[in-house]
Structure formats: C-alpha cells, structure tokens
Amino acid sequence: MTRLTERCDVIIAGAGPAGLASALFLLDRRPTLAGRVIALEKAHHPRPKVCAGGLIPKAIATLDELGIDVDVPAVRVTAGSARTEIGTVDIPRGEVLCTIVRRDQFDASLAAAARRAGLRIVEDCRVDEVDEVEEGGGGVRVIGTRGIFEAPLLIGADGSGSRVRRALFDERRGQLGHGLMIDIPVDAQTSPEFRDHCYRFDFNCVAAGVRGYAWSFPCLVDGRPHLNVGVYDQFTDGRAPTRLMIEELRNAFPQIKIPSEPRRFRSFPIRWFDGGQRFSTRHAMLAGDAAGVDPLMGEGISYAFEHGRLVAAAALRYLDGDCGALADYDRVLHRGALGRKLSRLAFAARRFYGPRHRFYFRLAHLSAKAQQIGVDWYNGAYNLDEVPARRLIARWARAVLMREPVR
Ligand SMILES: Cc1cc2nc3c(=O)[nH]c(=O)nc-3n(C[C@H](O)[C@H](O)[C@H](O)COP(=O)(O)OP(=O)(O)OC[C@H]3O[C@@H](n4cnc5c(N)ncnc54)[C@H](O)[C@@H]3O)c2cc1C
C-alpha cells in the first residue's frame, strides 16, 4: 500500500519536554508557523514517564517566560539535606528549591499548551526511519508508524534512546546513565519531607560503587501523599547491579518502607552531556535527553527547555535561509552558557563519583556559603549559571573569605 507523504516546515520527533519546549519557543517567536510544525509521538498523552518530576527554579522561570501556567498538582520544596560519607549538608530553608510534579500530568498539560499555540501532535506514531535528503533544497524524510513526513528541518527530541540520534549521529553508549525509582505512600503528618517541605539526597552509595546518589522527594499520586524515592547511577555500561542500588536506597532512608524486590521498581536511561559529540547535522538538531543532560544529578527537564529555546532560535534562522544556523546551534551547545554548565557538571561528576570522592566531599563540606552559591548556581537562580567562571569564582571567594552575603 502506498502511503501519502505529508509536508510541513519542521518535524519534531518526540513530544516530551524537549520537543514541546522547542515547539512552544518556535510558535511563540513566529506564530505564523501554527499548523506547520508537526510532532511525532510514539505514545499518547497523558503517557507514563519514569521520572521524579522535580522542576528546578530555572525550569519554572522558562515556563513563566513562555506565559504558560502548567496547572497540575505539585509539591513545593523549600529546604533540603544532602548526606555524604563526611557528614550532612543542610540546604537552608528559604525560596522554592524544587517543584515536584507527576510527569504524565505535567507533560500532558504542556502538550495541551503547545497544541493551543498551533503545534500538531501526531500521537501513537513511532519514528522508525530517518533520512536526510539533498534534492529539492534539502531536508529530512521521516517514516513513522502513521505515515511519511517531509520537512526542511528535523528536531530530534525523542529521549535517551533517540531514533534520530541513531540514524543521523554517532551512537555513543558510554554516556548513558540510568535511574530507578518507586512511589511509596506516606502519612503527611509524620513524614519529614511533607512536614518540613524538604527533599533529601544521600551520596553514601558512592563508597559502595554506585556512581550517583539516592533521593527522596515528596509528591502527590492521585492527590495522596507519597515519597518518590530512587537511585541514579551515571553509567549503564558496567553499571552497579540493580540489587546493590536498591540496597543502597534502603540504607539511605531506613525509616521509609522501601521494598527490596527489583520488579517493584521502574527504571529508565538518562543520556548525559558529552562535549565530544555533535548536536546538529545539515538538516537536524538534537534536544533534551537525545542531546544529553546533567551528568551529575541526571536532572533533565530544565535542559530540555533550554535546548528548546536554542533549537527554536536556530530553526527560525535556518528557515529564513541562514545555512550556518544549525552549525551555530552545535557551537552554542559546546561553548555557550548551557554547554559550559553541562561541562562543569560533567567535571564535578568525575570528581564526586571518581576514586577520590571522599576528598571532594570533604572539600564541599568546608563552607556553607560556598554550598549556597553552588545550589543557586545549580538551580539557575539569579542567572548565576550564566555568569562567566572568573566572576563566579570571585563571588565565591568574597563570600567565603571576606564573609560577603551570598545573595
Ligand atoms: C528515574 C528518573 C528520575 C528523574 N528525575 C528527574 C527530575 O526529578 N527532574 C528532572 O529534571 N529530570 C529528571 N529525570 C530526567 C528527565 O526525565 C529527562 O531528562 C526528561 O524527561 C528529558 O525530556 P525529553 O523531552 O528530552 O525526553 P522524554 O521525556 O523521554 O521525551 C521523549 C518523548 O519522545 C517519545 N519517543 C521516544 N522514541 C520515539 C520514537 N521513536 N518516535 C516517536 N516518539 C518517540 C517518548 O514517548 C517521549 O514522549 C529523571 C529521569 C529518570 C530516569
């Protein structure tokens, strides 16, 4: 049977945060593209997604910038703690550190906003084949389970196992981490996470061979209080055995009733940033997990949004005939503020999860002020993550040595 070929201006593979943010930025900057941008999504919103659903302030700021009110149940966290082999670091109570949502609800709400802005989402359509074509001005041809689609430009936002990436880019497995998690019902009156509006991290598993950390986040499942608990390991190849990860999770939070059977947990890969790779070809760009996100904590939603912003800017230039736009996207991802932040997180992951982890945890324990700046930098508060390294170090030094206020 011959299938009809549909043509549009931009094809987006995957309608998760990266694909939807790309569409939202594109349609915000150029509303005339309404109906001309198509997202191909293999699932159907609301779709399940293995994720703790923690949105750092930077992600919330991006939603505000786009004027999007994602009206879904959420728990806001204003304090936290991180246990390491050296001791516990308390993140002082103050501003919102994290907004915890359920990904099925959050992504569905984001998809509805993108639809209202003019994105066409073809659901239950898995991208199977991708080719770049040079005839007729050049572009891409995508074969999906629900049709054939052609456009001058493709955004690969189809997650850690990206089909676009495998088809058009070098496939590197070394940069795959993974997380496993479970939701545990709790009594909000007695759970410290709910009572104190806090999240908890535990890095003790590093000493046991897991290159990552355990977390406990308060969240609402069907309106009922739960803790989302899980473990992140930065590597999938030569990964820590699942049983060890679960054991370390149970050791980290002995007061929570965490089961030991692996089948009770859900797990998913997280691709992290590797500065040695390409992020664009002649007619395609990667965004979100498909490109690679935070190697240290496995946080990816804020990066998916930032990729979306940069992808959209490059896409508009490309559609206007600027052939260098996609190469510039690649350059910005390597050398711009986002690439620099991800490179620093990769640097930190090599230190904290490497053989000398104890020394680096000890260093991190030295100054509460330096810790505060680190948390603000991580969360993108006060745009600290965009400040050049020299200014950041100077600020750090003034806060630590000259007792200048952190904020
Ligand atoms: C256990 C765990 C906990 C996490 N916790 C957090 C957290 O608290 N905070 C945070 O910021 N990040 C967290 N992350 C990371 C976060 O989930 C990802 O970084 C984020 O989802 C990336 O968004 P994305 O749009 O790039 O990819 P995804 O959210 O994976 O979206 C990709 C979309 O593409 C679709 N797709 C895939 N293949 C195809 C195909 N061939 N054709 C068509 N469609 C396709 C998928 O169905 C999906 O809808 C966690 C990850 C894990 C595994």
Short mmCIF file of N, CA and C in Angstrom, two decimals, residues 178-180 205 210 213-214 230-235 239-251 265:
data_model
loop_
_atom_site.label_atom_id
_atom_site.label_comp_id
_atom_site.label_asym_id
_atom_site.label_seq_id
_atom_site.Cartn_x
_atom_site.Cartn_y
_atom_site.Cartn_z
N HIS A 178 21.43 5.81 34.32
CA HIS A 178 20.06 5.37 34.49
C HIS A 178 19.59 5.63 35.92
N GLY A 179 18.27 5.69 36.05
CA GLY A 179 17.69 5.91 37.37
C GLY A 179 16.63 4.86 37.61
N LEU A 180 16.49 4.43 38.86
CA LEU A 180 15.36 3.56 39.19
C LEU A 180 14.61 4.16 40.36
N CYS A 205 26.08 6.03 48.70
CA CYS A 205 26.19 4.89 47.79
C CYS A 205 27.47 4.96 46.94
N VAL A 210 28.18 2.80 43.56
CA VAL A 210 27.16 3.40 42.68
C VAL A 210 27.63 4.82 42.38
N TYR A 213 23.61 8.88 43.41
CA TYR A 213 23.04 9.24 44.72
C TYR A 213 21.63 8.67 44.84
N ALA A 214 21.14 8.68 46.08
CA ALA A 214 19.74 8.28 46.32
C ALA A 214 18.95 9.54 46.67
N GLY A 230 14.44 7.01 44.88
CA GLY A 230 15.13 6.35 43.78
C GLY A 230 16.63 6.52 43.88
N VAL A 231 17.32 5.92 42.91
CA VAL A 231 18.78 5.99 42.84
C VAL A 231 19.18 6.30 41.41
N TYR A 232 20.19 7.16 41.27
CA TYR A 232 20.76 7.48 39.96
C TYR A 232 22.15 6.90 39.89
N ASP A 233 22.47 6.25 38.79
CA ASP A 233 23.84 5.78 38.55
C ASP A 233 24.28 6.38 37.22
N GLN A 234 25.44 7.02 37.20
CA GLN A 234 25.84 7.76 36.00
C GLN A 234 26.17 6.86 34.81
N PHE A 235 26.37 5.58 35.05
CA PHE A 235 26.76 4.70 33.95
C PHE A 235 25.81 3.51 33.79
N ARG A 239 27.32 -1.00 34.84
CA ARG A 239 26.55 -0.34 35.88
C ARG A 239 26.54 -1.12 37.19
N ALA A 240 26.21 -0.38 38.25
CA ALA A 240 26.07 -1.05 39.54
C ALA A 240 24.87 -2.00 39.44
N PRO A 241 24.96 -3.20 40.01
CA PRO A 241 23.83 -4.13 39.92
C PRO A 241 22.58 -3.53 40.57
N THR A 242 21.42 -3.83 39.99
CA THR A 242 20.15 -3.29 40.49
C THR A 242 19.99 -3.59 41.98
N ARG A 243 20.36 -4.81 42.38
CA ARG A 243 20.17 -5.18 43.79
C ARG A 243 21.00 -4.29 44.72
N LEU A 244 22.22 -3.94 44.25
CA LEU A 244 23.07 -3.06 45.06
C LEU A 244 22.43 -1.66 45.14
N MET A 245 21.89 -1.19 44.02
CA MET A 245 21.27 0.14 44.02
C MET A 245 20.10 0.18 45.00
N ILE A 246 19.30 -0.89 44.97
CA ILE A 246 18.14 -0.93 45.88
C ILE A 246 18.59 -1.02 47.33
N GLU A 247 19.63 -1.82 47.55
CA GLU A 247 20.16 -1.96 48.91
C GLU A 247 20.65 -0.60 49.42
N GLU A 248 21.35 0.14 48.56
CA GLU A 248 21.87 1.46 48.95
C GLU A 248 20.73 2.44 49.20
N LEU A 249 19.66 2.32 48.42
CA LEU A 249 18.49 3.18 48.61
C LEU A 249 17.85 2.90 49.97
N ARG A 250 17.75 1.62 50.29
CA ARG A 250 17.16 1.24 51.59
C ARG A 250 18.07 1.69 52.74
N ASN A 251 19.39 1.61 52.54
CA ASN A 251 20.31 2.08 53.57
C ASN A 251 20.22 3.59 53.76
N PHE A 265 10.26 -1.82 41.13
CA PHE A 265 10.83 -0.52 40.74
C PHE A 265 10.67 -0.30 39.24
#
